[in-house]
Coordinates of C-alpha atoms and ligand atoms in Angstrom, one line a residue:
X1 CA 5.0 -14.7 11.0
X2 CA 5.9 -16.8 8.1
X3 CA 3.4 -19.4 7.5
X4 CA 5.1 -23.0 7.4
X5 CA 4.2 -23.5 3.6
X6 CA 6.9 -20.4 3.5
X7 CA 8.9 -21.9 5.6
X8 CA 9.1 -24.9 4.0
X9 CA 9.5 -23.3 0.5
X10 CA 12.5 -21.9 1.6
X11 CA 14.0 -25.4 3.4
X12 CA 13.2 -27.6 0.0
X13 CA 13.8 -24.8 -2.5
X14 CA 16.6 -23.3 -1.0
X15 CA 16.6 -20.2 -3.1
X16 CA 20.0 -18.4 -3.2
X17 CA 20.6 -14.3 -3.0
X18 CA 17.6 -12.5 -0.9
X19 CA 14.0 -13.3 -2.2
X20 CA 10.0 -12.6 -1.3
X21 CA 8.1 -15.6 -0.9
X22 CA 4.0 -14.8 -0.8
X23 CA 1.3 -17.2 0.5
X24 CA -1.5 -16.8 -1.7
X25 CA -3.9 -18.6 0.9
X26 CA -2.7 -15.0 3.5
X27 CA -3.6 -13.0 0.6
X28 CA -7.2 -15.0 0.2
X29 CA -7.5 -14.6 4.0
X30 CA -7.3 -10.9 4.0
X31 CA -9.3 -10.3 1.5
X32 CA -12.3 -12.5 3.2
X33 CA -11.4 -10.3 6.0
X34 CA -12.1 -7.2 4.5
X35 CA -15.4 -8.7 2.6
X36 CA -17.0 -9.6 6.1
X37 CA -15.5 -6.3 8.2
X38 CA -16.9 -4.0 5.4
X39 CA -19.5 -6.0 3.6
X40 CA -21.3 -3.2 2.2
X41 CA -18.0 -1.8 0.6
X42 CA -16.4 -3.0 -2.4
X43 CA -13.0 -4.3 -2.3
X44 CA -10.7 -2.0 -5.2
X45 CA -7.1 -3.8 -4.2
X46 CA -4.2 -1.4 -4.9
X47 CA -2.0 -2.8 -7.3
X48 CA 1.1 -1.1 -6.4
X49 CA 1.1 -3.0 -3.3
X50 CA 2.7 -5.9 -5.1
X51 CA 1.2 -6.5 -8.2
X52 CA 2.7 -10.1 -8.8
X53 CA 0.2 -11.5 -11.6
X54 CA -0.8 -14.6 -9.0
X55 CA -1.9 -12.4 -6.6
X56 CA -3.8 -10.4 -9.2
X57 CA -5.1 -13.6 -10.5
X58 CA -6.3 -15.0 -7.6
X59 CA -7.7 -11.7 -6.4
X60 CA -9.7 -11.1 -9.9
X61 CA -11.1 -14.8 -9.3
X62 CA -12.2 -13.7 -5.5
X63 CA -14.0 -11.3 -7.4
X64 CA -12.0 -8.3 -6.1
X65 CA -11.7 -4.9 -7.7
X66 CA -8.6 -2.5 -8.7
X67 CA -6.6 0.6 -8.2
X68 CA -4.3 1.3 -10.7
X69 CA -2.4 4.2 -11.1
X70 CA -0.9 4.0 -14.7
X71 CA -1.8 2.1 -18.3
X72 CA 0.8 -0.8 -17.3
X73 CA -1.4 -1.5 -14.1
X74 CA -4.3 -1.4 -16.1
X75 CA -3.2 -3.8 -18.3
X76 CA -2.4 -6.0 -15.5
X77 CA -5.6 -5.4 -13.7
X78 CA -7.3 -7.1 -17.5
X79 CA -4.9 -9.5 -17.8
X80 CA -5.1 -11.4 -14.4
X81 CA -9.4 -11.3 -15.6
X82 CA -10.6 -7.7 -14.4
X83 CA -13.3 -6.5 -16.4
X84 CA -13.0 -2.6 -17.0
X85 CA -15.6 -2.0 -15.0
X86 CA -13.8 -3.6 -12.3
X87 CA -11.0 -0.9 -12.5
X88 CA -10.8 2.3 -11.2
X89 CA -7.4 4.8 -12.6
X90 CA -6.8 6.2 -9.0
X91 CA -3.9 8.3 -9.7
X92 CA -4.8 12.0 -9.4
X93 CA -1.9 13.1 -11.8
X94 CA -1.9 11.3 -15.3
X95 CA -1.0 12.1 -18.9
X96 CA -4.6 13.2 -21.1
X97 CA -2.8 10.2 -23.6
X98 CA -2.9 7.7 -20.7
X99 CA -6.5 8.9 -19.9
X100 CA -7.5 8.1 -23.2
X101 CA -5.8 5.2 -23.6
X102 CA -7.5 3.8 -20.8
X103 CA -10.6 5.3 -21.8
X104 CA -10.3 2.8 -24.7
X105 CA -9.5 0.3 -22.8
X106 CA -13.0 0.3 -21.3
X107 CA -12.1 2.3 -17.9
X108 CA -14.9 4.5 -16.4
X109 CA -14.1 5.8 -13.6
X110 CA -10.9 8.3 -12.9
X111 CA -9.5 10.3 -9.7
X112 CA -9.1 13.8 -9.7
X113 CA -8.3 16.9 -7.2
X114 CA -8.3 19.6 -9.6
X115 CA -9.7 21.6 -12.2
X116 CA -6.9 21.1 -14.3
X117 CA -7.2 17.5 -14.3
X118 CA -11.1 17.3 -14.9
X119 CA -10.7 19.0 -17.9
X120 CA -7.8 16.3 -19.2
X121 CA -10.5 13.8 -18.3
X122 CA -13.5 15.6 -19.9
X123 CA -11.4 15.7 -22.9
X124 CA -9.7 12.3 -23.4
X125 CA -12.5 10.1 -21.7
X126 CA -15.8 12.0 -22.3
X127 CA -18.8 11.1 -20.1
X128 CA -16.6 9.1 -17.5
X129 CA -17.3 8.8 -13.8
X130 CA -14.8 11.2 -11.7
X131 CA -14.4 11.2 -7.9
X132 CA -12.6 14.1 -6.6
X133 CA -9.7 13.5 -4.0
X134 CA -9.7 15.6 -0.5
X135 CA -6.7 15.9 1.5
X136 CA -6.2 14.4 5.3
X137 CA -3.5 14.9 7.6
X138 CA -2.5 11.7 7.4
X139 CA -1.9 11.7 11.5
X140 CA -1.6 8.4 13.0
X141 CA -0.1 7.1 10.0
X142 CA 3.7 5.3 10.0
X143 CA 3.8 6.2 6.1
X144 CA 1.8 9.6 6.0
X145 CA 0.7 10.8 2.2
X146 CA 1.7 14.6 2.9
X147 CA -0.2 17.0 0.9
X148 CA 0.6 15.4 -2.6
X149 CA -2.4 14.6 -3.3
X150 CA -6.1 15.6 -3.2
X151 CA -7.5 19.5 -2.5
X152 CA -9.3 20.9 0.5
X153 CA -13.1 20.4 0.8
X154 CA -14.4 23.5 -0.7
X155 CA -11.9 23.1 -3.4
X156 CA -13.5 19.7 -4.3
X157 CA -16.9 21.2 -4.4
X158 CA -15.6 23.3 -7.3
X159 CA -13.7 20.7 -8.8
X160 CA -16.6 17.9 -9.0
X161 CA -18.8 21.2 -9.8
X162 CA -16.5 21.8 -13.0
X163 CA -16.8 18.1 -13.6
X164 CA -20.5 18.3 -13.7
X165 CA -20.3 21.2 -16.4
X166 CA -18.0 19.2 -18.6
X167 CA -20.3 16.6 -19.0
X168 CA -18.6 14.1 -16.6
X169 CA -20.4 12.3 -14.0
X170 CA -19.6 13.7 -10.6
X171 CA -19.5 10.8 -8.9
X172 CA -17.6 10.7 -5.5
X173 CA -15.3 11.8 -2.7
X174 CA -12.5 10.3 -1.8
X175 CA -9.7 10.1 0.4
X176 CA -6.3 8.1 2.0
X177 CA -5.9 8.4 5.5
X178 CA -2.1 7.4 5.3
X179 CA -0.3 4.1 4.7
X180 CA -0.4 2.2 8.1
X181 CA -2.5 4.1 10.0
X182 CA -2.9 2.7 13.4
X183 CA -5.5 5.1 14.4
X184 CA -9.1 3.9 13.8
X185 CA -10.7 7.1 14.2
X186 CA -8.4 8.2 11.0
X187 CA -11.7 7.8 9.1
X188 CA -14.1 10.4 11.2
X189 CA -12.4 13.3 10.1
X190 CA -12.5 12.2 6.6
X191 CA -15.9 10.8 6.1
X192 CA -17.2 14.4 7.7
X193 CA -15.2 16.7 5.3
X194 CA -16.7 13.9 2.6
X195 CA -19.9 14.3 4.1
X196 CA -19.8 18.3 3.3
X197 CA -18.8 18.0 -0.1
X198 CA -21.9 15.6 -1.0
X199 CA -23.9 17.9 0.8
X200 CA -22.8 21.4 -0.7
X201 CA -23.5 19.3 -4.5
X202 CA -26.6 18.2 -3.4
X203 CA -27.6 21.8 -2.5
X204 CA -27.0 22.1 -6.4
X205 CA -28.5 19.1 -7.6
X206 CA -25.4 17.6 -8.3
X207 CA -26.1 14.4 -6.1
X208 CA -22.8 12.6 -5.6
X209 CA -23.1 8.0 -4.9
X210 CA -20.2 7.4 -3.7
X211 CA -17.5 7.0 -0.9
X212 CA -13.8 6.2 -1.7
X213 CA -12.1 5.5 1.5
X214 CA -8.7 4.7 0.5
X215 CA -6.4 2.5 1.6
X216 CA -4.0 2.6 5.2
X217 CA -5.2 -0.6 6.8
X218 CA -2.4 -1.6 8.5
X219 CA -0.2 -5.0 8.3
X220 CA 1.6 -6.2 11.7
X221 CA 5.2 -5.3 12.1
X222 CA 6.8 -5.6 15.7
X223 CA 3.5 -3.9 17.3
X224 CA -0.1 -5.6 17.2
X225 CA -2.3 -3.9 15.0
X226 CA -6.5 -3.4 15.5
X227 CA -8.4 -6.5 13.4
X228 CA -10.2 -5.8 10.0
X229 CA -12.9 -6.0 11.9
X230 CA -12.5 -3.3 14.1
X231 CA -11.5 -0.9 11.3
X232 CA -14.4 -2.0 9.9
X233 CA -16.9 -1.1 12.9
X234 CA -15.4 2.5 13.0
X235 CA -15.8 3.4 10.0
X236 CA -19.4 2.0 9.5
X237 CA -20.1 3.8 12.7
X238 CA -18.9 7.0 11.5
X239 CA -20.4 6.5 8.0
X240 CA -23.8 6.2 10.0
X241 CA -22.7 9.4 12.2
X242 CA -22.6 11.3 8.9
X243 CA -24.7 10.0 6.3
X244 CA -27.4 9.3 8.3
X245 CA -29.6 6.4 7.1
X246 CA -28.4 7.3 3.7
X247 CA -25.6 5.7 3.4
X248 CA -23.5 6.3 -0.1
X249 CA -22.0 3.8 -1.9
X250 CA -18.3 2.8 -0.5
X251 CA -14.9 1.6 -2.2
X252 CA -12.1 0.7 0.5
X253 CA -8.4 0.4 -1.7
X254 CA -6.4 -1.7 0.6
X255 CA -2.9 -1.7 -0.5
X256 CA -0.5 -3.3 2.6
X257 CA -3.4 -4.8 4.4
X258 CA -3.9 -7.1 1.6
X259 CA -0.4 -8.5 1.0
X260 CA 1.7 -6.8 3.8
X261 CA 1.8 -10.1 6.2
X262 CA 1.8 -12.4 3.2
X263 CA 5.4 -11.9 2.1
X264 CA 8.6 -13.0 4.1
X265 CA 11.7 -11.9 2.6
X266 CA 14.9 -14.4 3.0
X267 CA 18.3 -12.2 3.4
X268 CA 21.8 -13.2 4.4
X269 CA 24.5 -11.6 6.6
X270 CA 27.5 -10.6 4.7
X271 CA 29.5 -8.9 7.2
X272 CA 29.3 -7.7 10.7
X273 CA 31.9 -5.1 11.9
X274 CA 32.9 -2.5 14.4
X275 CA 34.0 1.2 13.4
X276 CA 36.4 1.0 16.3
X277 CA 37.4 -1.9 18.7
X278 CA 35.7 0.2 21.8
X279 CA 32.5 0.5 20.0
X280 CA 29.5 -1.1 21.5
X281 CA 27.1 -1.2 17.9
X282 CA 27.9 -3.6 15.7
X283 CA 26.9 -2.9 12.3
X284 CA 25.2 -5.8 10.8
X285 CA 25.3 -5.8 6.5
X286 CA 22.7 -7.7 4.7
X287 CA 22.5 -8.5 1.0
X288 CA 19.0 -6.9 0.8
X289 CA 19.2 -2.7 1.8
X290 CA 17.0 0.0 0.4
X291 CA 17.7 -0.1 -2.9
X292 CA 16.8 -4.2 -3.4
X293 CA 13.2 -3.8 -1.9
X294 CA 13.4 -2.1 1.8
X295 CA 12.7 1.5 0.4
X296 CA 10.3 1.7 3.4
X297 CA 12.8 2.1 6.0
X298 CA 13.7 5.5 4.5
X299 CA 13.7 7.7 7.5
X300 CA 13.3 4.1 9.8
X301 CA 9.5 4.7 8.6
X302 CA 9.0 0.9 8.5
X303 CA 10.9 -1.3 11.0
X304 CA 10.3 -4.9 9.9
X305 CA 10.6 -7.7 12.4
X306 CA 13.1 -10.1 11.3
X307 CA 13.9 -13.6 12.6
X308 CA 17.3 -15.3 13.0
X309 CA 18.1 -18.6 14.1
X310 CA 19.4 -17.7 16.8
X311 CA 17.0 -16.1 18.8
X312 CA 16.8 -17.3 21.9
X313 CA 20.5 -15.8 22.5
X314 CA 21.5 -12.3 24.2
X315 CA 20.6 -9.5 21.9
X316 CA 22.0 -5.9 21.7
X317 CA 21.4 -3.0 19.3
X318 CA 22.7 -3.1 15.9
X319 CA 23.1 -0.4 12.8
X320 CA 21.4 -2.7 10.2
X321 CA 22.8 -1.7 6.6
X322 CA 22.3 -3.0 2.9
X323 CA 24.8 -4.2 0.8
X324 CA 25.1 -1.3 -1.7
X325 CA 28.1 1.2 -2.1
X326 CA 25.8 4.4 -1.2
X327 CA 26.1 5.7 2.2
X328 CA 22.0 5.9 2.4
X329 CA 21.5 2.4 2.5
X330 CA 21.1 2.4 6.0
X331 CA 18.0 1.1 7.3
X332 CA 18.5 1.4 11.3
X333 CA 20.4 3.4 12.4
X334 CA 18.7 6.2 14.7
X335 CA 17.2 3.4 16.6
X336 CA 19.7 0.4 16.6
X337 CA 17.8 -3.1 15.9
X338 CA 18.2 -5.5 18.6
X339 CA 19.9 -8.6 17.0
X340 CA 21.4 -11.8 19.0
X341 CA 24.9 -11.5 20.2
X342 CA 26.0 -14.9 18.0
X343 CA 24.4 -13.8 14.7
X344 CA 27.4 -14.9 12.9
X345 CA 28.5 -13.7 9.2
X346 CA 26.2 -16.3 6.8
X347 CA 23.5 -16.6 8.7
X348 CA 20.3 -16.4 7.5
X349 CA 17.4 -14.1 8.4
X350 CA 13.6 -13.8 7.5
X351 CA 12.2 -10.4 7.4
X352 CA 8.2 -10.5 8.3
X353 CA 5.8 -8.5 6.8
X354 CA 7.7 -8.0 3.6
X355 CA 4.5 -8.6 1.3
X356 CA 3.9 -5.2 0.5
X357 CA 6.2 -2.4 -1.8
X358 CA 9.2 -4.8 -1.5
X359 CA 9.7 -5.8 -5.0
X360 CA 8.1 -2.7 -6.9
X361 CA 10.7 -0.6 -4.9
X362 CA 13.8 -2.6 -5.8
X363 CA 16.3 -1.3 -8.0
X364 CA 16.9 -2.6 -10.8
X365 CA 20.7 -2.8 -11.1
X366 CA 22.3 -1.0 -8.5
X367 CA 25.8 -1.9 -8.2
X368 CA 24.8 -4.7 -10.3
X369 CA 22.6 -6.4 -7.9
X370 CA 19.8 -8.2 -9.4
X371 CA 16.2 -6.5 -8.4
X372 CA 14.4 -8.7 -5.5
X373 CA 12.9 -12.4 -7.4
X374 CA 9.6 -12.9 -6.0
X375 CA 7.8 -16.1 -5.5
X376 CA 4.2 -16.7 -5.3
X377 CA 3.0 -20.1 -3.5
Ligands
LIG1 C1 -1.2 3.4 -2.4 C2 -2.7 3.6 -2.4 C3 -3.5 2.8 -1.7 C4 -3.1 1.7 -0.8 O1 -2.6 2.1 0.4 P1 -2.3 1.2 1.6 O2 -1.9 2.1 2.7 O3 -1.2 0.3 1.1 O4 -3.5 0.4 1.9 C5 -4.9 3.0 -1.9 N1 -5.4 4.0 -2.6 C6 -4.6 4.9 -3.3 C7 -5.1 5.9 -4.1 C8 -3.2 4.7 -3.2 O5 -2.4 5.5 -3.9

């Protein structure tokens, strides 16, 4: 739910056209969350998420750590106060001129799930730390990864192998268990296959340090989520199932979790209609869609609660649609979205949870509509 310093940004400021507020002090909360559910771990937050420079400010000062995934994010990372060695190039498929760019910009440690890659590193950052990527099935997850990214197990013996020959430092596993994964025991399955990499290596004397276990802790949408802290005691448990008392070092990369129920986007009916005067559905247009910063509800992945004024009154199902002239900015359609009966054209509505890929989705001119403004509070 919006915190009332939102809420009262939006009743003083009155911001026109739709807009993301973010409460720092949620974003500070989170991350203390985190610290004490996984105090052994160290906190690398995912840029991407929202990379708004006060929440990478704040975050730097909280002493945080950061995933970035290109030069520009990089760049951010230093300029909100990250020290290089506070940043980690996460991306598993970068340019060899990016790699070495950030190589001079003081980064040390690069992801990688394949061969190909290791030898771009070995080249444009010589010496650097590499952690090789392993796929999961990203089941149990309400924004699965797919198979884009990382190798199977045996492959990332080789590849952290290869690593080793190249004068690299084979430093780690990792792995992302899907973006708003729901299912704590998402991590077992991971951490074992992890678990069998560092073991093959060791059997080589290549002894691998570290654990990077992603991102997918999950913000709250319409359904209650599991606490940090419960994440956080089934993963220790299954890091002591199978590493024993020697436990590696850990990285968590929360993305969503961080800034996901820090953001409440402001949105406007424009129009509500029928396709035919029989029809029981009304559709229900907002001046926010998929292309200004709800690219989430492709495939009604993410279904964001949203508030009206008006809701203590009768609801029924809606198709809920953006303003934009392309017939895919839909973002409810398959399953209607219960809105009240008197929703009225002008109203306003607050959509919860919004923190997270909102504004780094938006488009940035559309059919001429401005990409999302974002305020940080
Ligand atoms: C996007 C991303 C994250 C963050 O994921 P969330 O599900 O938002 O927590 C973490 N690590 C990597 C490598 C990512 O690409």
């Amino acid at each position: 739910m919006a915190t009332q310093r939102v809420l009262d940004f939006f009743a003083t400021r009155r911001p026109s056209g739709p807009c993301l507020v973010v409460d720092l002090d949620v974003v500070a909360d989170n991350f203390h969350a985190f610290e004490k559910a996984l105090p052994d771990s160290k906190i690398y937050y995912a840029v991407k998420a929202n990379p708004a420079p006060e929440i990478l400010r704040m975050l730097a000062g909280l002493g945080s750590s950061f995933d970035t995934a290109s030069v520009a994010e990089i760049e951010m990372a230093l300029d909100a106060g990250a020290t290089p060695d506070r940043i980690s190039f996460g991306n598993t498929i970068k340019k060899e001129r990016d790699i070495a760019r950030a190589f001079e910009l003081g980064i040390d440690l690069y992801a990688v799930d394949s061969v190909e890659e290791v030898e771009k590193v070995a080249r444009a950052a010589p010496g650097a730390r590499v952690f090789c990527r392993v796929l999961t099935d990203g089941e149990g997850a309400e924004w699965p990864l797919s198979r884009k990214f990382g190798c199977v197990p045996a492959m990332a013996v080789d590849v952290l192998r290869h690593a080793n020959r190249l004068g690299l430092a084979a430093y780690g596993v990792s792995f992302h268990v899907g973006s708003q994964q729901t299912d704590l025991g998402a991590w077992d399955k991971a951490l074992s296959d992890a678990k069998a990499v560092f073991s093959r290596l060791a059997d080589e004397g290549i002894l691998l340090k570290m654990v990077n276990m992603g991102g997918g802790f999950p913000t709250r949408y319409l359904k209650d989520v599991p606490t940090a802290q419960a994440y956080g005691q089934a993963i220790f448990q299954s890091l002591s199932k199978h590493f024993g008392n020697r436990l590696p070092e850990t990285i968590i990369e929360p993305g969503r979790g961080m800034v996901g129920n820090a953001g409440t986007i402001k949105s406007e009916v424009v129009l509500i209609s029928k396709k035919a005067d029989n029809d029981n559905v009304r559709w229900v247009f907002l001046d926010i869609g998929k292309f200004g910063g709800l690219a989430e509800t492709m495939d009604e992945a993410i279904r964001y609660p949203i508030v009206t004024e008006r809701d203590g009154d009768e609801k029924a199902p809606c198709v809920l649609a953006g303003p934009t002239c392309d017939s895919a900015d839909v973002m409810y359609e398959k399953t209607p979205y219960p809105l009240p009966l008197t929703l009225t054209i002008g109203d306003e509505v607050l959509i919860e949870g919004a923190g997270a890929y909102t504004t780094t989705y938006a488009s940035v001119a559309f059919n001429g509509f401005e990409p999302l403004r974002s305020y940080v509070i």
